[in-house]
Tab-separated table of C-alpha atoms in Angstrom:
chain	number	residue	atom	x	y	z
A	1	ARG	CA	-19.846	-1.582	8.289
A	2	LEU	CA	-18.129	1.526	9.558
A	3	GLY	CA	-20.075	4.724	8.984
A	4	GLU	CA	-20.518	5.226	5.253
A	5	TYR	CA	-18.068	2.390	4.528
A	6	ARG	CA	-18.990	-1.217	3.847
A	7	ILE	CA	-15.976	-3.371	4.675
A	8	LEU	CA	-15.250	-5.998	2.023
A	9	ARG	CA	-12.098	-7.745	3.265
A	10	GLU	CA	-8.914	-7.324	5.240
A	11	ILE	CA	-5.921	-6.503	3.050
A	12	GLY	CA	-3.147	-5.898	5.572
A	13	ARG	CA	-1.972	-5.455	9.137
A	14	GLY	CA	0.761	-3.362	10.602
A	15	GLY	CA	1.959	-1.843	13.815
A	16	MET	CA	-0.492	1.059	13.665
A	17	GLY	CA	-3.565	-0.512	12.204
A	18	ILE	CA	-5.521	-2.948	10.132
A	19	VAL	CA	-6.236	-2.029	6.517
A	20	TYR	CA	-9.445	-3.120	4.827
A	21	GLU	CA	-10.771	-2.852	1.321
A	22	ALA	CA	-14.091	-1.075	1.654
A	23	GLU	CA	-16.752	0.608	-0.415
A	24	GLN	CA	-17.579	4.207	0.374
A	25	GLU	CA	-21.277	3.818	-0.337
A	26	THR	CA	-22.122	7.535	-0.496
A	27	LEU	CA	-19.716	8.028	-3.412
A	28	GLY	CA	-19.670	4.493	-4.820
A	29	ARG	CA	-15.907	4.117	-4.704
A	30	HIS	CA	-13.483	1.550	-3.357
A	31	VAL	CA	-11.159	2.759	-0.625
A	32	ALA	CA	-8.510	1.392	1.666
A	33	LEU	CA	-9.706	1.929	5.223
A	34	LYS	CA	-7.044	1.979	7.926
A	35	VAL	CA	-8.485	1.236	11.360
A	36	LEU	CA	-6.804	1.692	14.718
A	37	PRO	CA	-7.154	-1.559	16.711
A	38	PHE	CA	-9.012	-1.338	20.044
A	39	GLN	CA	-5.943	-2.332	22.088
A	40	HIS	CA	-4.188	0.847	20.920
A	41	LEU	CA	-6.922	2.957	22.505
A	42	LEU	CA	-5.643	1.884	25.923
A	43	GLU	CA	-2.637	4.161	25.391
A	44	PRO	CA	-3.556	7.768	24.486
A	45	ARG	CA	-0.222	8.191	22.674
A	46	HIS	CA	-1.255	5.520	20.123
A	47	LEU	CA	-4.448	7.393	19.253
A	48	GLU	CA	-2.529	10.673	18.931
A	49	ARG	CA	0.092	9.002	16.728
A	50	PHE	CA	-2.667	7.534	14.515
A	51	ARG	CA	-4.306	10.973	14.169
A	52	ARG	CA	-0.941	12.573	13.411
A	53	GLU	CA	-0.272	9.913	10.752
A	54	ALA	CA	-3.624	10.604	9.064
A	55	ARG	CA	-3.087	14.391	9.104
A	56	ALA	CA	0.455	14.075	7.761
A	57	ALA	CA	-0.569	11.703	4.959
A	58	ALA	CA	-3.548	13.903	4.039
A	59	GLY	CA	-1.207	16.859	3.533
A	60	LEU	CA	0.876	15.072	0.909
A	61	GLN	CA	-0.017	15.496	-2.769
A	62	HIS	CA	2.315	13.372	-4.889
A	63	PRO	CA	1.678	10.873	-7.715
A	64	ASN	CA	3.507	8.092	-5.831
A	65	ILE	CA	1.859	8.670	-2.442
A	66	VAL	CA	-1.598	7.284	-1.761
A	67	PRO	CA	-4.018	10.179	-1.138
A	68	VAL	CA	-6.120	10.317	2.019
A	69	TYR	CA	-9.836	10.966	1.426
A	70	GLY	CA	-11.073	11.384	4.974
A	71	VAL	CA	-10.736	10.603	8.637
A	72	GLY	CA	-13.347	9.662	11.183
A	73	GLU	CA	-14.509	7.860	14.275
A	74	GLU	CA	-17.562	5.649	14.620
A	75	ASN	CA	-18.593	4.126	17.965
A	76	GLY	CA	-15.065	4.506	19.310
A	77	ILE	CA	-13.413	3.044	16.192
A	78	HIS	CA	-10.911	5.454	14.643
A	79	TYR	CA	-10.105	5.213	10.937
A	80	TYR	CA	-9.005	7.032	7.852
A	81	ALA	CA	-9.840	6.347	4.218
A	82	MET	CA	-7.327	6.317	1.378
A	83	GLN	CA	-7.366	5.595	-2.325
A	84	PHE	CA	-7.551	1.849	-2.936
A	85	ILE	CA	-4.675	0.777	-5.176
A	86	THR	CA	-5.254	-2.420	-7.134
A	87	GLY	CA	-2.187	-4.596	-7.469
A	88	GLN	CA	0.529	-6.288	-5.515
A	89	GLY	CA	2.808	-4.912	-2.844
A	90	LEU	CA	6.503	-4.955	-3.636
A	91	ASP	CA	6.913	-7.769	-1.102
A	92	GLU	CA	4.609	-9.989	-3.187
A	93	VAL	CA	6.364	-8.984	-6.410
A	94	LEU	CA	9.717	-9.987	-4.910
A	95	VAL	CA	8.342	-13.402	-3.926
A	96	GLU	CA	7.042	-13.877	-7.469
A	97	LEU	CA	10.399	-12.820	-8.936
A	98	ARG	CA	12.197	-15.339	-6.737
A	99	ARG	CA	9.776	-18.022	-7.887
A	100	LEU	CA	10.240	-17.137	-11.562
A	101	ARG	CA	14.000	-17.021	-11.146
A	102	GLY	CA	14.081	-20.432	-9.486
A	103	THR	CA	11.838	-22.287	-11.951
A	104	GLY	CA	14.275	-22.493	-14.842
A	105	ALA	CA	11.187	-22.831	-17.050
A	106	ALA	CA	11.308	-22.071	-20.734
A	107	SER	CA	10.588	-18.413	-21.244
A	108	ASN	CA	8.458	-16.539	-23.739
A	109	GLY	CA	10.831	-13.593	-23.458
A	110	GLN	CA	8.798	-12.029	-20.649
A	111	GLY	CA	9.802	-14.229	-17.752
A	112	SER	CA	6.762	-16.489	-18.106
A	113	PRO	CA	6.750	-20.111	-19.204
A	114	ALA	CA	6.465	-20.505	-22.987
A	115	GLY	CA	2.890	-20.395	-24.227
A	116	THR	CA	1.559	-18.387	-21.270
A	117	THR	CA	0.660	-14.750	-20.813
A	118	PRO	CA	2.319	-12.818	-17.972
A	119	ARG	CA	-0.272	-11.965	-15.326
A	120	SER	CA	1.649	-10.704	-12.337
A	121	SER	CA	3.361	-7.461	-11.407
A	122	ALA	CA	6.593	-9.439	-11.499
A	123	SER	CA	6.002	-10.183	-15.186
A	124	VAL	CA	5.448	-6.488	-15.826
A	125	LEU	CA	8.640	-5.679	-13.933
A	126	LEU	CA	10.549	-8.109	-16.124
A	127	GLY	CA	9.492	-6.254	-19.238
A	128	GLU	CA	10.858	-7.977	-22.311
A	129	GLY	CA	13.538	-9.961	-20.542
A	130	THR	CA	14.297	-12.489	-17.897
A	131	VAL	CA	15.092	-12.062	-14.219
A	132	THR	CA	18.829	-12.530	-14.486
A	133	THR	CA	20.052	-11.296	-17.839
A	134	ASP	CA	17.992	-8.595	-19.454
A	135	GLY	CA	18.631	-4.865	-19.142
A	136	ASN	CA	14.885	-4.109	-19.062
A	137	TYR	CA	14.629	-5.846	-15.725
A	138	PHE	CA	17.333	-3.645	-14.228
A	139	ARG	CA	15.865	-0.485	-15.771
A	140	ASN	CA	12.435	-1.348	-14.337
A	141	VAL	CA	13.885	-2.057	-10.903
A	142	ALA	CA	15.750	1.268	-11.032
A	143	ARG	CA	12.560	3.055	-12.151
A	144	LEU	CA	10.665	1.683	-9.143
A	145	GLY	CA	13.499	2.716	-6.841
A	146	VAL	CA	13.484	6.238	-8.269
A	147	GLN	CA	9.698	6.508	-7.804
A	148	ALA	CA	9.957	5.451	-4.159
A	149	ALA	CA	12.915	7.756	-3.509
A	150	ASP	CA	11.129	10.679	-5.185
A	151	ALA	CA	8.038	10.150	-3.029
A	152	LEU	CA	10.124	9.901	0.148
A	153	ALA	CA	12.118	13.013	-0.761
A	154	TYR	CA	8.867	14.927	-1.307
A	155	ALA	CA	7.479	13.734	2.037
A	156	HIS	CA	10.704	14.757	3.785
A	157	GLU	CA	10.539	18.200	2.160
A	158	GLN	CA	7.056	18.535	3.676
A	159	GLY	CA	8.415	17.622	7.115
A	160	VAL	CA	6.965	14.095	7.070
A	161	LEU	CA	9.188	11.171	8.014
A	162	HIS	CA	7.795	7.730	7.145
A	163	ARG	CA	8.807	5.395	9.957
A	164	ASP	CA	7.949	2.091	8.308
A	165	ILE	CA	9.423	1.890	4.805
A	166	LYS	CA	9.416	-1.731	3.678
A	167	PRO	CA	8.406	-3.663	0.541
A	168	SER	CA	4.876	-4.395	1.804
A	169	ASN	CA	4.251	-0.636	2.076
A	170	LEU	CA	5.278	-0.001	-1.524
């Protein structure tokens, strides 16, 4: 528990924090809660960078940028809350695509073995085709690239430079 948030599970770690899935009990909604690890409090510049990151992210309003709901501190633990996005990170999608590409399994036209229903983000990315041959795959990959580039361009226009662009952050 962290203030009004009940922590459900850890969903990621990075250089500037640990991200948890949590429930904001006062509003009954799921959030992603980014928490600054205790060891970063030993250096005041880490706390200032974390605060700056939260303020910068909170100032961005774009459909492809996760909105920040709030920031706080509870018993020396600094955090900020963001919209919880259900799904896979691009890093996980890429692993799934590599797996699908390497199986050589019979396909139902959607990149899944015949007789099965696609369940992953990779299957959605494949659209109607397969990993290697279908134009839908390439259009979907391009669409994702355009969405990421559009979000980054918007952030840059607002004076925000994201210092950790990688598939697990998309």
